[in-house]
GROMACS .gro file of N, CA and C in nm:
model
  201
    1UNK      N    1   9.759  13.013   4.907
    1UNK     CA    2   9.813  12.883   4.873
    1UNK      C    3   9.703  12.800   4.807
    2UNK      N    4   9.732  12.736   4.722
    2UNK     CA    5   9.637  12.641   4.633
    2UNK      C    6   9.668  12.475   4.707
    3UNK      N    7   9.548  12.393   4.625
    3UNK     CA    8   9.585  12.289   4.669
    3UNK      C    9   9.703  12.214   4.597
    4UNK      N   10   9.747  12.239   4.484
    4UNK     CA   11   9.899  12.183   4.430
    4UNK      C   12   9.999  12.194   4.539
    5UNK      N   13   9.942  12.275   4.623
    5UNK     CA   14  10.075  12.282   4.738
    5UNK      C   15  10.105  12.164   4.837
    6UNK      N   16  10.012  12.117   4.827
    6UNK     CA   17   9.955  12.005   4.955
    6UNK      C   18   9.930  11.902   4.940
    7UNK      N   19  10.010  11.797   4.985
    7UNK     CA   20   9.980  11.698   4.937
    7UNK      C   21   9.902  11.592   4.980
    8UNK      N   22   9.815  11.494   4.942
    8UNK     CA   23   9.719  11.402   5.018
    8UNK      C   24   9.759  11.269   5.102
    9UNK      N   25   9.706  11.340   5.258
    9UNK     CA   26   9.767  11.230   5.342
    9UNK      C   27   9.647  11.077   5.357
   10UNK      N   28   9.730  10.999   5.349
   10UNK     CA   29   9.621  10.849   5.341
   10UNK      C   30   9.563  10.845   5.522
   11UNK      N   31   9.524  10.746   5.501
   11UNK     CA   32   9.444  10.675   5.648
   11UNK      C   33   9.571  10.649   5.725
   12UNK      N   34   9.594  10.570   5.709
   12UNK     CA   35   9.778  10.520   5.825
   12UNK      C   36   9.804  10.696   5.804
   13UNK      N   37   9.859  10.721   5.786
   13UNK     CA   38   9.945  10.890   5.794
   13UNK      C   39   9.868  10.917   5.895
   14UNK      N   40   9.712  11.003   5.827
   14UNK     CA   41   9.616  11.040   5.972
   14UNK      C   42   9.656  10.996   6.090
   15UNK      N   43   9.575  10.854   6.104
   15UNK     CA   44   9.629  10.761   6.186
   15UNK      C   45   9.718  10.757   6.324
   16UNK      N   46   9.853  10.756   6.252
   16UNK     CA   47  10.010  10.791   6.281
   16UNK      C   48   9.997  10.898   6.330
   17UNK      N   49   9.950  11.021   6.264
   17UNK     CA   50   9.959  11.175   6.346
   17UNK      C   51   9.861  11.171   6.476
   18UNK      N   52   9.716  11.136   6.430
   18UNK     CA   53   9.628  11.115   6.563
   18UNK      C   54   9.693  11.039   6.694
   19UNK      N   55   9.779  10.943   6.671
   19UNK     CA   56   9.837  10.856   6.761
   19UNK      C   57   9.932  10.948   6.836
   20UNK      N   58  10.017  11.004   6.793
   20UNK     CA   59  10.132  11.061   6.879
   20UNK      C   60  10.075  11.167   6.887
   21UNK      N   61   9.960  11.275   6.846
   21UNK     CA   62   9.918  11.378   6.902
   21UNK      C   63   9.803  11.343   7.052
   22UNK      N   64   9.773  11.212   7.067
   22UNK     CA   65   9.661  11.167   7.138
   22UNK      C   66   9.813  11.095   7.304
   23UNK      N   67   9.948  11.053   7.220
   23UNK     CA   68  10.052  11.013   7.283
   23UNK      C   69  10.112  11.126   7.401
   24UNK      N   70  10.164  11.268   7.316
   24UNK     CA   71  10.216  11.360   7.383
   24UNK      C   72  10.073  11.450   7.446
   25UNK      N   73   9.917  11.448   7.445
   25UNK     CA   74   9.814  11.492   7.515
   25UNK      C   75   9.816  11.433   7.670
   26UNK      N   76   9.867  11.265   7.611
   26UNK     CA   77   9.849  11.209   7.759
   26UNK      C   78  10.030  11.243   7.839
   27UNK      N   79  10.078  11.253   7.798
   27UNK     CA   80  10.225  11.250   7.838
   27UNK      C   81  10.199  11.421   7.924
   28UNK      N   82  10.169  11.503   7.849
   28UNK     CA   83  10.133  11.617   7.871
   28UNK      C   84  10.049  11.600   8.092
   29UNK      N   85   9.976  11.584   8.004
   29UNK     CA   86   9.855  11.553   8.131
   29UNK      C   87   9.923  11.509   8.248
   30UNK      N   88   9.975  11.340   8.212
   30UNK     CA   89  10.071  11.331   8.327
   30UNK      C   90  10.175  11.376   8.399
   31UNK      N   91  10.190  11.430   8.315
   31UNK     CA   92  10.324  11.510   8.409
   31UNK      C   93  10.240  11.690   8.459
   32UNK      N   94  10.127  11.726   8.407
   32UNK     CA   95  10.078  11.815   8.497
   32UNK      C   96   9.997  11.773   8.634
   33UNK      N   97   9.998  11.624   8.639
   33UNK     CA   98   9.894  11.575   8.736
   33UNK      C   99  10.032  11.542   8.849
   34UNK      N  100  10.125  11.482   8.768
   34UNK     CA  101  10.283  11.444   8.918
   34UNK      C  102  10.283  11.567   8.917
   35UNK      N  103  10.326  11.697   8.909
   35UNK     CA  104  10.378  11.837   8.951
   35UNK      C  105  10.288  11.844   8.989
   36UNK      N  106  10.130  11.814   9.024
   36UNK     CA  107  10.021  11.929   9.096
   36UNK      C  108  10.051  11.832   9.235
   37UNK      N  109  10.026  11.672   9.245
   37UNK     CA  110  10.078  11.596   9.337
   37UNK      C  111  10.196  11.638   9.418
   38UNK      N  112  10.309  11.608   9.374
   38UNK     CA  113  10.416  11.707   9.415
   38UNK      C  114  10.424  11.823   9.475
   39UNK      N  115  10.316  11.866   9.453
   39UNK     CA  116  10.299  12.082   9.470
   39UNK      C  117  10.229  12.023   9.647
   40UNK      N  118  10.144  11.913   9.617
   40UNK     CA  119  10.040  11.897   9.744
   40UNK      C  120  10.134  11.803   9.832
   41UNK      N  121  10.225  11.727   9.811
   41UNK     CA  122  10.281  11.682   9.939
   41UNK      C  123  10.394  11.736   9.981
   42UNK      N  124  10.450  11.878   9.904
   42UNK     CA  125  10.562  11.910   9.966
   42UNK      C  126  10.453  12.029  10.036
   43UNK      N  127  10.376  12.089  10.028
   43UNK     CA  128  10.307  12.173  10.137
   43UNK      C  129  10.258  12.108  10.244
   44UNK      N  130  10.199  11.973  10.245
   44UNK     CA  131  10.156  11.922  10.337
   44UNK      C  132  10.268  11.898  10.440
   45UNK      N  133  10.391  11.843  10.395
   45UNK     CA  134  10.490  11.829  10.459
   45UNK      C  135  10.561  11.981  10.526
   46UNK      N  136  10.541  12.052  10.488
   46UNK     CA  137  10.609  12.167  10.536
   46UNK      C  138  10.523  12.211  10.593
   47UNK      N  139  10.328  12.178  10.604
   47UNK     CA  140  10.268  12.184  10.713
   47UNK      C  141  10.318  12.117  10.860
   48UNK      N  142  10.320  11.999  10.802
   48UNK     CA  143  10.346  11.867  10.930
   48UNK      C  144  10.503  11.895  11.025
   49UNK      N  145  10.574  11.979  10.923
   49UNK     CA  146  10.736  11.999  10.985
   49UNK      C  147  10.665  12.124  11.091
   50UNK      N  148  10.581  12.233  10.993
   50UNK     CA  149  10.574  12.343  11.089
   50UNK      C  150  10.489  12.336  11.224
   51UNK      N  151  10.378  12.237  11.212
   51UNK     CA  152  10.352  12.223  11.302
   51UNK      C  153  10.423  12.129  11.433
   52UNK      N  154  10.508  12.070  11.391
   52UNK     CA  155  10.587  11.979  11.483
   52UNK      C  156  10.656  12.043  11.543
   53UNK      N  157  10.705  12.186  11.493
   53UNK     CA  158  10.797  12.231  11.545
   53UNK      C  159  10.722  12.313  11.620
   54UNK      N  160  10.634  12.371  11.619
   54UNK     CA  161  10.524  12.451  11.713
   54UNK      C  162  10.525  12.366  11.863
   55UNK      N  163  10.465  12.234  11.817
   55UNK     CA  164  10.449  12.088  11.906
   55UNK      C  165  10.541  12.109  12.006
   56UNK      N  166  10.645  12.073  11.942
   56UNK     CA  167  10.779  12.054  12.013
   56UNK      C  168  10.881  12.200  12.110
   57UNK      N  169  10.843  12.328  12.045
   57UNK     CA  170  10.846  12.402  12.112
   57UNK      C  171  10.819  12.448  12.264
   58UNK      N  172  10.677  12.456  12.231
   58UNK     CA  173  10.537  12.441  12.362
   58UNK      C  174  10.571  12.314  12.443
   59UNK      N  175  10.625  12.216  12.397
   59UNK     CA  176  10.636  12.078  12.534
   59UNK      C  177  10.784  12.091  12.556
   60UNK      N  178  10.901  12.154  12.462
   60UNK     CA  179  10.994  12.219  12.559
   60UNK      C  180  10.988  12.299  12.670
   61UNK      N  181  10.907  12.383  12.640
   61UNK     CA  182  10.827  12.522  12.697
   61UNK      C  183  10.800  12.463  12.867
   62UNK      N  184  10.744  12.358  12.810
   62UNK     CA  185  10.640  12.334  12.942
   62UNK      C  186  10.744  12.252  13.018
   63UNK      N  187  10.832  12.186  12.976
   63UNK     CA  188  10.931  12.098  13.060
   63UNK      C  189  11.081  12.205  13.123
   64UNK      N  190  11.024  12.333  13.104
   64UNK     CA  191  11.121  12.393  13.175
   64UNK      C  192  11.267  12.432  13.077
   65UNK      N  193  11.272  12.363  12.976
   65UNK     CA  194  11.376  12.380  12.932
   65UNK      C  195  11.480  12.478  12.847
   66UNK      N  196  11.327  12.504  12.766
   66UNK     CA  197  11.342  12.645  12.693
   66UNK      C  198  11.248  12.765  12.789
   67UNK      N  199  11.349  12.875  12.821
   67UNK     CA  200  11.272  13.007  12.901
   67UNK      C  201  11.230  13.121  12.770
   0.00000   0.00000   0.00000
């Protein structure tokens, strides 16, 4: 391809492209930073359930209730 093919972009154009490529980088980012967040409080929580239920087992256990 030659350069007749291509045509010359001004300052605003640049600009304009740098902007929404610098727009969807951060859009990008954020939404990999909520899904990694997300990833860490639904494990934590399904820590805190599993251990409650351990908890709650063992002090059934001990109150006679469950044999």
């Amino acid at each position: 391809m030659t350069d007749a093919n291509f045509t010359q972009l001004t300052e605003s154009q640049i600009d304009e492209i740098a902007e929404r490529a610098a727009e969807k980088a951060v859009a990008k980012l954020t939404e990999q930073v909520y899904r990694e967040v997300g990833k860490n409080v639904v494990q934590k929580f399904v820590y805190v359930v599993g251990a409650s239920s351990i908890a709650l087992f063992l002090w059934l256990q001990s109150k006679g209730l469950i044999k």
